[in-house]
Backbone as CSV, one residue per row, in Angstrom:
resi,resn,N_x,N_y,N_z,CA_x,CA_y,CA_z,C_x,C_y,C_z
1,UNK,0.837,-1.189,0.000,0.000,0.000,0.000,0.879,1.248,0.000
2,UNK,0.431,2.140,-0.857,1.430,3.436,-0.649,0.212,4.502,-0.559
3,UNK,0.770,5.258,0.020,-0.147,6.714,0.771,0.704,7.748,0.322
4,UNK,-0.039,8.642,-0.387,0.980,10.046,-1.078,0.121,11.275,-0.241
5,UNK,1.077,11.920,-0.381,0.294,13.605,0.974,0.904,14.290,-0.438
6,UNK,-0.068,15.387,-1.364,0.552,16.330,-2.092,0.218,17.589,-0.878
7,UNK,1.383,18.554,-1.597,1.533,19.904,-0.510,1.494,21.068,-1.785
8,UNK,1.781,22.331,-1.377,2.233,23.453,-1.916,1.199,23.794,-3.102
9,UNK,-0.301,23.532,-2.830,-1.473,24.520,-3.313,-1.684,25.903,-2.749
10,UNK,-2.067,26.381,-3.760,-2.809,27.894,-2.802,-2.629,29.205,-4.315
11,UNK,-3.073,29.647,-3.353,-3.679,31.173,-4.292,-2.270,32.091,-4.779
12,UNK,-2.589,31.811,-5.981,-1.135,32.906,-7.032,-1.907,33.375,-8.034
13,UNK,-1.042,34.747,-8.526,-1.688,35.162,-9.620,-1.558,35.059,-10.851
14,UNK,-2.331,35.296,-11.619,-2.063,34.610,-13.161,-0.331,35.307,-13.459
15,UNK,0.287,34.659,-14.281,1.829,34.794,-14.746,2.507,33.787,-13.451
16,UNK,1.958,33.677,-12.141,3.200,33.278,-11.298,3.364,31.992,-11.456
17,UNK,4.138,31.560,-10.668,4.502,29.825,-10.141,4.370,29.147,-9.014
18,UNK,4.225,28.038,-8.964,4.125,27.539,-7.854,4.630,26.048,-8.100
19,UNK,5.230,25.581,-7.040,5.603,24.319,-7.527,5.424,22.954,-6.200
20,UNK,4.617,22.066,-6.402,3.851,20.950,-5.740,4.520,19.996,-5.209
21,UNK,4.419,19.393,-4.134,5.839,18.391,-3.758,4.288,17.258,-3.492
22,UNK,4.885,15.733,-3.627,3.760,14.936,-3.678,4.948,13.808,-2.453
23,UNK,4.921,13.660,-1.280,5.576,12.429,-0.234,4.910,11.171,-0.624
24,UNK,5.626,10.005,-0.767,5.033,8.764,-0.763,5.684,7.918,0.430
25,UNK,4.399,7.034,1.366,4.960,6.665,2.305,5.219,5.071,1.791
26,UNK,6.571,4.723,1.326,6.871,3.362,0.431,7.989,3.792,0.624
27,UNK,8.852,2.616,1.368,10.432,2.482,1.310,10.915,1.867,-0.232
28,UNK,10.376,1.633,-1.293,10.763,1.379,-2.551,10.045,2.565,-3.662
29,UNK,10.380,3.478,-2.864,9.615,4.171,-3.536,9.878,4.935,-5.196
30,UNK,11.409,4.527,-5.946,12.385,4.566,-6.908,11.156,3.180,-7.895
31,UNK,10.854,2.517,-7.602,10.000,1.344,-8.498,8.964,1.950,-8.671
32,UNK,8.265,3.003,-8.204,7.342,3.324,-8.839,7.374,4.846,-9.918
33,UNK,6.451,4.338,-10.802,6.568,5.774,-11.448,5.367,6.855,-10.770
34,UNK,5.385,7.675,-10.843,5.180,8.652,-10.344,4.535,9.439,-11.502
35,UNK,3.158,10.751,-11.261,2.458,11.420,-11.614,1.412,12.037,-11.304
36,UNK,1.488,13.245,-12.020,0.624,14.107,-11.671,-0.717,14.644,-12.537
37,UNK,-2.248,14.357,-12.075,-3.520,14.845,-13.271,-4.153,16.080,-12.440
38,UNK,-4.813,16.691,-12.772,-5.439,17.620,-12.240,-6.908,17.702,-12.636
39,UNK,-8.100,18.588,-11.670,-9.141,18.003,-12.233,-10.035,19.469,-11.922
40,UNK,-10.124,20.211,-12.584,-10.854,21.462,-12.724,-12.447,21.425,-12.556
41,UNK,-13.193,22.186,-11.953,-14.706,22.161,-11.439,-15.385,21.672,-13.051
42,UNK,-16.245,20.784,-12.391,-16.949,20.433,-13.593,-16.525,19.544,-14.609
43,UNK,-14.845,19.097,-14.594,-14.589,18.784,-15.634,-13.658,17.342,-15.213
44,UNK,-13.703,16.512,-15.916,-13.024,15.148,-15.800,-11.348,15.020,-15.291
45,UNK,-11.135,14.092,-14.649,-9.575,14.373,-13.882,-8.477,14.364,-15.924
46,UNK,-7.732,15.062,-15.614,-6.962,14.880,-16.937,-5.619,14.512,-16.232
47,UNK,-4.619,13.836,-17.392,-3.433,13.984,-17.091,-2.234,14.915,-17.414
48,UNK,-1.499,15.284,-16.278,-0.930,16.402,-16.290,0.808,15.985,-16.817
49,UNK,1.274,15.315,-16.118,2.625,14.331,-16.173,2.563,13.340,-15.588
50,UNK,3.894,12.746,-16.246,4.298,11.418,-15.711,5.979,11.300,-15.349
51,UNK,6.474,10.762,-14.760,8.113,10.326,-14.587,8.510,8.954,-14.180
52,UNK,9.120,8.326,-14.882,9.865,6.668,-14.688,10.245,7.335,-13.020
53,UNK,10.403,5.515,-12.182,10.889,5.317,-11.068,12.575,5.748,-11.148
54,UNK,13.177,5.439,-11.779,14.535,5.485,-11.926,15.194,5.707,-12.844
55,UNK,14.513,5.918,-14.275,15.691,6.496,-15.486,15.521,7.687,-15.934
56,UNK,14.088,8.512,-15.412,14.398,9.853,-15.500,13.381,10.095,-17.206
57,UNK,12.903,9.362,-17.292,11.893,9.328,-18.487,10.592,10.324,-17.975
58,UNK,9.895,11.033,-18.719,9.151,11.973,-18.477,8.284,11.895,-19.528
59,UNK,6.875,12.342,-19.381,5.836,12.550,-20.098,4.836,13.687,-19.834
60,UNK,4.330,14.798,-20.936,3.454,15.601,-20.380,2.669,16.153,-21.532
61,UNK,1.389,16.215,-20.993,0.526,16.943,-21.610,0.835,17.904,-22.591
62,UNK,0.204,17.711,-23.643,1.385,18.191,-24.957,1.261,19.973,-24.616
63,UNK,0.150,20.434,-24.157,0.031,21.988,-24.283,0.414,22.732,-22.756
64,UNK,1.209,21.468,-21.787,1.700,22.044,-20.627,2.824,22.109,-20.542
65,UNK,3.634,21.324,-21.492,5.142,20.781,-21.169,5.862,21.638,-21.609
66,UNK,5.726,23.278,-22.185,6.345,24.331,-22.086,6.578,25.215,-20.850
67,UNK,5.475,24.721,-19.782,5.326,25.930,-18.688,5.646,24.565,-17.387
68,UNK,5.192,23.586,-17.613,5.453,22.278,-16.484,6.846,21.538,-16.242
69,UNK,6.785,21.208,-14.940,8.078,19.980,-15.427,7.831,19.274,-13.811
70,UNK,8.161,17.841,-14.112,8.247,17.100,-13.297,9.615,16.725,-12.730
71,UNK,9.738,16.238,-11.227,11.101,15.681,-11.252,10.555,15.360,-9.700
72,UNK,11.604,14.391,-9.853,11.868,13.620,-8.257,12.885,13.673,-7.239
73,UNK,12.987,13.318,-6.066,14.046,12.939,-5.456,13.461,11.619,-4.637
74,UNK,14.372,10.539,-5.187,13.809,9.215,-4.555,14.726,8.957,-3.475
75,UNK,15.259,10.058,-2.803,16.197,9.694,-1.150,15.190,10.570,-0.286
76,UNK,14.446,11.569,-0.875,13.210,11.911,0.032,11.804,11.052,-0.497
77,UNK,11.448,10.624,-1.527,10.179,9.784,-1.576,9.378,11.097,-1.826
78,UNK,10.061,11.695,-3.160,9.263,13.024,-3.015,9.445,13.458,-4.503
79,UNK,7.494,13.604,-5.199,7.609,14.025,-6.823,7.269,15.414,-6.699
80,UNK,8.266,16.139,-7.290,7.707,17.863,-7.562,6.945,18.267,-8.920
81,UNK,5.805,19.245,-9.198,5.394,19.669,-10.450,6.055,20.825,-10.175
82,UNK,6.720,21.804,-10.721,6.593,23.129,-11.088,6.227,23.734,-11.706
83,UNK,5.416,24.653,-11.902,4.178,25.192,-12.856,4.311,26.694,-12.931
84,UNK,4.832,27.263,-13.898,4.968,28.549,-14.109,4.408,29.389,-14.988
85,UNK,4.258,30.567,-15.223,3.627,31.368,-16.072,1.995,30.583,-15.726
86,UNK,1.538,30.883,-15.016,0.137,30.091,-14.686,-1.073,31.275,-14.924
87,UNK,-1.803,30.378,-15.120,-3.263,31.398,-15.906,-4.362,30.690,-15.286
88,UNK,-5.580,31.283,-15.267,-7.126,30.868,-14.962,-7.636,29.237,-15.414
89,UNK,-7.078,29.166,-16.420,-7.256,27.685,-16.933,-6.219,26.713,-16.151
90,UNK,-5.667,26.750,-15.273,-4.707,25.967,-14.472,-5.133,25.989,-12.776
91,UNK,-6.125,26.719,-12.910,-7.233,26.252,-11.774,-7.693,24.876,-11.401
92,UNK,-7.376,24.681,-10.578,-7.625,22.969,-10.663,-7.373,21.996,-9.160
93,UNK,-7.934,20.899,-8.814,-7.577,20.323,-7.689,-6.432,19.675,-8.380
94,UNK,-5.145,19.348,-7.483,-4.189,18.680,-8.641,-3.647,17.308,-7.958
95,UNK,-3.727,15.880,-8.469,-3.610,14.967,-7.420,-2.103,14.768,-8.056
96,UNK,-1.636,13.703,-6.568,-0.474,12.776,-7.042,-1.136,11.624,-7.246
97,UNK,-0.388,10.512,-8.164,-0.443,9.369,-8.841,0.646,8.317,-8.647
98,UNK,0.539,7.201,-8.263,1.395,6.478,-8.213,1.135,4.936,-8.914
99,UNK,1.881,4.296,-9.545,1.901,3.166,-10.591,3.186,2.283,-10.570
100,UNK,3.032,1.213,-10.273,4.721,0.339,-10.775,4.608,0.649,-12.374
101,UNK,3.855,0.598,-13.094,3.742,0.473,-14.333,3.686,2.352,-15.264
102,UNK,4.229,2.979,-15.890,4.481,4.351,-16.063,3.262,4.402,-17.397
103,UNK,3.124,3.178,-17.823,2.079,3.294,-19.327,0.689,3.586,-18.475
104,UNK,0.688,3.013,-17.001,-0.995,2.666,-16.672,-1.177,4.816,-16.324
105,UNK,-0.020,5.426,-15.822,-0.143,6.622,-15.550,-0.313,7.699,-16.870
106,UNK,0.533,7.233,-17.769,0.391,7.824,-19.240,-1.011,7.654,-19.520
107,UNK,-1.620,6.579,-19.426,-2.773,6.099,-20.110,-4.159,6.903,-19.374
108,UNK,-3.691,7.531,-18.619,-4.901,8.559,-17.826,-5.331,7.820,-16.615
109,UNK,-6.608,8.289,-15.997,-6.847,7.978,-14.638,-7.313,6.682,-13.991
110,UNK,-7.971,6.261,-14.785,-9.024,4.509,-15.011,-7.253,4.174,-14.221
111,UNK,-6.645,3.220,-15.190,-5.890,2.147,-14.547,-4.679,2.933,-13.165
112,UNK,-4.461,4.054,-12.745,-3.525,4.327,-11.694,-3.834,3.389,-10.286
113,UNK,-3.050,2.968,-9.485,-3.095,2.154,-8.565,-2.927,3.137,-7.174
114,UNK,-2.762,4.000,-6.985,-2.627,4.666,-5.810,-3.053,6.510,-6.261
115,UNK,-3.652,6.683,-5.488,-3.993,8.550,-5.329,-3.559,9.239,-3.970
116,UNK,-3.229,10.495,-4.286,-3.399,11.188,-2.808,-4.559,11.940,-3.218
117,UNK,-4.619,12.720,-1.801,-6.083,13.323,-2.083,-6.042,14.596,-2.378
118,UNK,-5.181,14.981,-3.206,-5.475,16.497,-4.004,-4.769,17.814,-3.152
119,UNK,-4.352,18.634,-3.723,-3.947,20.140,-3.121,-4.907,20.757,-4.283
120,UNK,-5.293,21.994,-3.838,-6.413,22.762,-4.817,-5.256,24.117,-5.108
121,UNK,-5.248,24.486,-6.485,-4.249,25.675,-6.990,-5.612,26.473,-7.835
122,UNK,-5.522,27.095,-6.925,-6.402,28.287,-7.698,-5.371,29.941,-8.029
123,UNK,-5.244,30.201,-9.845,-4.916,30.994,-10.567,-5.945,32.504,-10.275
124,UNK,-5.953,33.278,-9.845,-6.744,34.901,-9.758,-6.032,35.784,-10.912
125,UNK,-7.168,36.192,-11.911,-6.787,37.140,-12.890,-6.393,38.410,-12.527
């Protein structure tokens, strides 16, 4: 069983950044891949990124991966998003994701094997 706590939501204004730290409580926590979807009022969870357990492979949402980036440190058990230049449309509850498998996290929300329960990032124009 793994249990993820995401942190570092809250209120910024459109242009700023903010960047999300996601803890997983799993002493193997390098085997899993790791990711992040977000899920805006009204609207279906999407996927945001993804990152391999250990080779540093990355995946992202084709119209975020200019302003996003994922990365880890697997000696803290800890996935970061950083999200910059942020706008009204990046309003969103934003979960962590966890998977042995990095295709089931690519592949959107249906097959992920572990969730935390969301930090909310709300963008003000």
């Amino acid at each position: 069983q793994v249990q993820l706590a995401e942190s570092g939501g809250g209120l910024v204004q459109s242009g700023g950044s903010l960047r999300l730290s996601c803890t997983g409580s799993v002493r193997t926590f390098s085997s899993y891949a790791m990711g992040w979807f977000r899920q805006a009022p009204g609207k279906e969870r999407e996927f945001v990124a993804a990152m391999s357990g250990s080779s540093g492979i990355t995946y992202y949402k084709d119209s975020l991966k200019s302003r996003f980036t994922i990365s880890r440190d697997n000696a803290k058990s800890t996935v970061y998003l950083q999200m910059n230049s942020l706008n009204s449309e990046d309003t969103a509850v934003y979960f962590c994701a966890a998977d042995r498998e990095l295709s089931q996290i690519r592949g959107g929300p249906n097959g992920v094997d572990y969730w935390g329960k969301g930090t909310l990032v709300t963008v003000s124009s």
